[in-house]
PDB file of C-alpha atoms in Angstrom:
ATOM      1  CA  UNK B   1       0.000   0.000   0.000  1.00 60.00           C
ATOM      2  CA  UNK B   2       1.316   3.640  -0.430  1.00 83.00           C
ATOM      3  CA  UNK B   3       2.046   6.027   2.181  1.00 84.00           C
ATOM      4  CA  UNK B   4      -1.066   7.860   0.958  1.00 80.00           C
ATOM      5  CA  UNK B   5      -3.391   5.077   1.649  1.00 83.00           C
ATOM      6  CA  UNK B   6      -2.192   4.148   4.590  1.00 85.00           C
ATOM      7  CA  UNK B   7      -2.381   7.778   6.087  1.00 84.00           C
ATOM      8  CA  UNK B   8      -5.974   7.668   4.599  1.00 82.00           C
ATOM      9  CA  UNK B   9      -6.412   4.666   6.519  1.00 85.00           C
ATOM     10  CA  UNK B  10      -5.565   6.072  10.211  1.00 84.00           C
ATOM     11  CA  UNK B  11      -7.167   9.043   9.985  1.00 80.00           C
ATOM     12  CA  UNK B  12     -10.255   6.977   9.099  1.00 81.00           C
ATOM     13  CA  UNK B  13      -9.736   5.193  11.964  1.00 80.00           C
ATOM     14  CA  UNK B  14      -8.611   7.964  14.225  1.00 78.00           C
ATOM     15  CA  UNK B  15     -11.806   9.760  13.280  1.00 75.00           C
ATOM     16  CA  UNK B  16     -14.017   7.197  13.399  1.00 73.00           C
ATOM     17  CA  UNK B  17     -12.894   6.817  17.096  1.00 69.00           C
ATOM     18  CA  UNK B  18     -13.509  10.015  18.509  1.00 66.00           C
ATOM     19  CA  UNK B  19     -16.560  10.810  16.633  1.00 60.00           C
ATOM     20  CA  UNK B  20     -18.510   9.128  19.756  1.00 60.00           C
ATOM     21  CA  UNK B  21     -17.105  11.315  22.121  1.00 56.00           C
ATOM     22  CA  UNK B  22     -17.237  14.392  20.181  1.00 54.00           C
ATOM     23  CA  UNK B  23     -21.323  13.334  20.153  1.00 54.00           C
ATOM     24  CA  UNK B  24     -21.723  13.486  23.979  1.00 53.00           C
ATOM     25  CA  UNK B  25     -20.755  17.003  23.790  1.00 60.00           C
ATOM     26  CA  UNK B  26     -24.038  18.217  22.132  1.00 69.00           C
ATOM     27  CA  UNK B  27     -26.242  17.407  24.903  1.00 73.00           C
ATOM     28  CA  UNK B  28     -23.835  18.949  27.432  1.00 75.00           C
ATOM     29  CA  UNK B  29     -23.451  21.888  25.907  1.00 75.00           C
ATOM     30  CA  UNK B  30     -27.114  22.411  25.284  1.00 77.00           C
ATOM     31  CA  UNK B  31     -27.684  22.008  28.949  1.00 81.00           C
ATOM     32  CA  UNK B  32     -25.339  24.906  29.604  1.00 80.00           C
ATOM     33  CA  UNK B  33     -26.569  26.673  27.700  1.00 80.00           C
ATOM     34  CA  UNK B  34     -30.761  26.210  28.679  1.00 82.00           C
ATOM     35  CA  UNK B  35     -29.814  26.671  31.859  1.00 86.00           C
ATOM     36  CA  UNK B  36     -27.922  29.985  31.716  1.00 83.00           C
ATOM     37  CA  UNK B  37     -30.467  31.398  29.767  1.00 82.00           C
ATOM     38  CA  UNK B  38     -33.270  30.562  32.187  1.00 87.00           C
ATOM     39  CA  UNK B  39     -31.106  32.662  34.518  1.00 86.00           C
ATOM     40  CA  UNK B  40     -31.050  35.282  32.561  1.00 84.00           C
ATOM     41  CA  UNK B  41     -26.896  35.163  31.217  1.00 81.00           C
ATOM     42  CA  UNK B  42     -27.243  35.362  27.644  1.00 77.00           C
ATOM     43  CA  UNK B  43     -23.370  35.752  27.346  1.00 80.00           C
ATOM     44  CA  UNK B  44     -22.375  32.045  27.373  1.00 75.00           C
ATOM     45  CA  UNK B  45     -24.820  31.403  23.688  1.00 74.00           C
ATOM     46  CA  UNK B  46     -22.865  34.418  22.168  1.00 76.00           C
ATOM     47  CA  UNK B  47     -19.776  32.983  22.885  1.00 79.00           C
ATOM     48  CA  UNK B  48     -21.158  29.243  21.798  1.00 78.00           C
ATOM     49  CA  UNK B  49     -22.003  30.556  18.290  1.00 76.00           C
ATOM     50  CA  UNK B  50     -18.768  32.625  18.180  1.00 81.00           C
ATOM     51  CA  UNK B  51     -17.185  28.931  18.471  1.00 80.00           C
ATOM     52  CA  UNK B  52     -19.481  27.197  16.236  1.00 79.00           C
ATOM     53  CA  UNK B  53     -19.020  30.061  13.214  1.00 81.00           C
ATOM     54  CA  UNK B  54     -14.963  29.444  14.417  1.00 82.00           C
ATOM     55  CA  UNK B  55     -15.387  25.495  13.677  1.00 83.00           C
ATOM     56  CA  UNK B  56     -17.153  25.770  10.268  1.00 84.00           C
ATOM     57  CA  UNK B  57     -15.189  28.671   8.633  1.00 88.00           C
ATOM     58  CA  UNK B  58     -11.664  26.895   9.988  1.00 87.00           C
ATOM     59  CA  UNK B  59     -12.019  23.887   7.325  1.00 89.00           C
ATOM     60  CA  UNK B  60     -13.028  26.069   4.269  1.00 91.00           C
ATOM     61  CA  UNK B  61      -9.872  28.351   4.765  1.00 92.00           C
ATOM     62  CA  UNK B  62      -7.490  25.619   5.308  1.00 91.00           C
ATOM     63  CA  UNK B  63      -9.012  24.038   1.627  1.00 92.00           C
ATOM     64  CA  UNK B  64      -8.655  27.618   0.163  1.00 94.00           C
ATOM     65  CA  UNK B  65      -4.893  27.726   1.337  1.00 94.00           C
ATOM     66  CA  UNK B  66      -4.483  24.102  -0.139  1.00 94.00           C
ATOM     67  CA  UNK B  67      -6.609  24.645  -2.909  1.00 93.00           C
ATOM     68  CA  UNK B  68      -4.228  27.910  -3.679  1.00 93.00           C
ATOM     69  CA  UNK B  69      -0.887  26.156  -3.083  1.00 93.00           C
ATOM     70  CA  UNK B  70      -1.452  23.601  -5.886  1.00 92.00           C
ATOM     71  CA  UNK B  71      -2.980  26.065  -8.294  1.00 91.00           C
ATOM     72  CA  UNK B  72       0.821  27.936  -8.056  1.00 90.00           C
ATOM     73  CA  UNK B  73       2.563  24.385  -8.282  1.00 89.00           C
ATOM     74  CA  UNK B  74       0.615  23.170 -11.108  1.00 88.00           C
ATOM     75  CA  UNK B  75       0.895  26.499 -12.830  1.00 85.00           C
ATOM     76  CA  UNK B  76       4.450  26.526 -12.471  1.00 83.00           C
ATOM     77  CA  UNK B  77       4.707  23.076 -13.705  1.00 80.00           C
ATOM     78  CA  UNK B  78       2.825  23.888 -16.698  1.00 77.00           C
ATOM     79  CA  UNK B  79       5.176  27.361 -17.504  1.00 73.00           C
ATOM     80  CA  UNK B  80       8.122  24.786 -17.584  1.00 66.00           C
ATOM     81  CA  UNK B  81       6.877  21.902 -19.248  1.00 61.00           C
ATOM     82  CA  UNK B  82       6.600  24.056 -22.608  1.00 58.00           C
ATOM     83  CA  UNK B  83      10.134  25.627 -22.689  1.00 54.00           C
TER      84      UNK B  83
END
């Protein structure tokens, strides 16, 4: 097998075995958050959807920064190949 594959492989496997525990959270979190707001503290939701807009935006710019690197590299290649 290649090194790709294999990587491929354990972070399958890697992911596949916390995705449980990152589950539990949801309920936990919700119960924070319920029972703040029944207090009255409306602080602790602003900063939960602070996170939450901090967790989906971090994989799109990471792609973009990928996605940009081998644009350049394949560009390059292409500006060589024809000399």
């Amino acid at each position: 097998m290649s090194k790709f594959i294999k990587f491929l492989f354990a972070l399958f496997l890697f992911s596949a075995g916390t995705l449980q525990v990152s589950l539990a959270q949801c309920a936990m979190c919700r119960a924070t958050i319920e029972n703040n707001v029944s207090n009255g503290d409306t602080t602790v939701g602003a900063g939960l959807n602070l996170g939450i807009l901090y967790l989906f935006v971090a994989p799109y710019i990471l792609l973009s920064v990928l996605a940009y690197i081998w644009y350049k590299n394949a560009k390059k290649k292409k500006k060589f190949s024809f000399r």
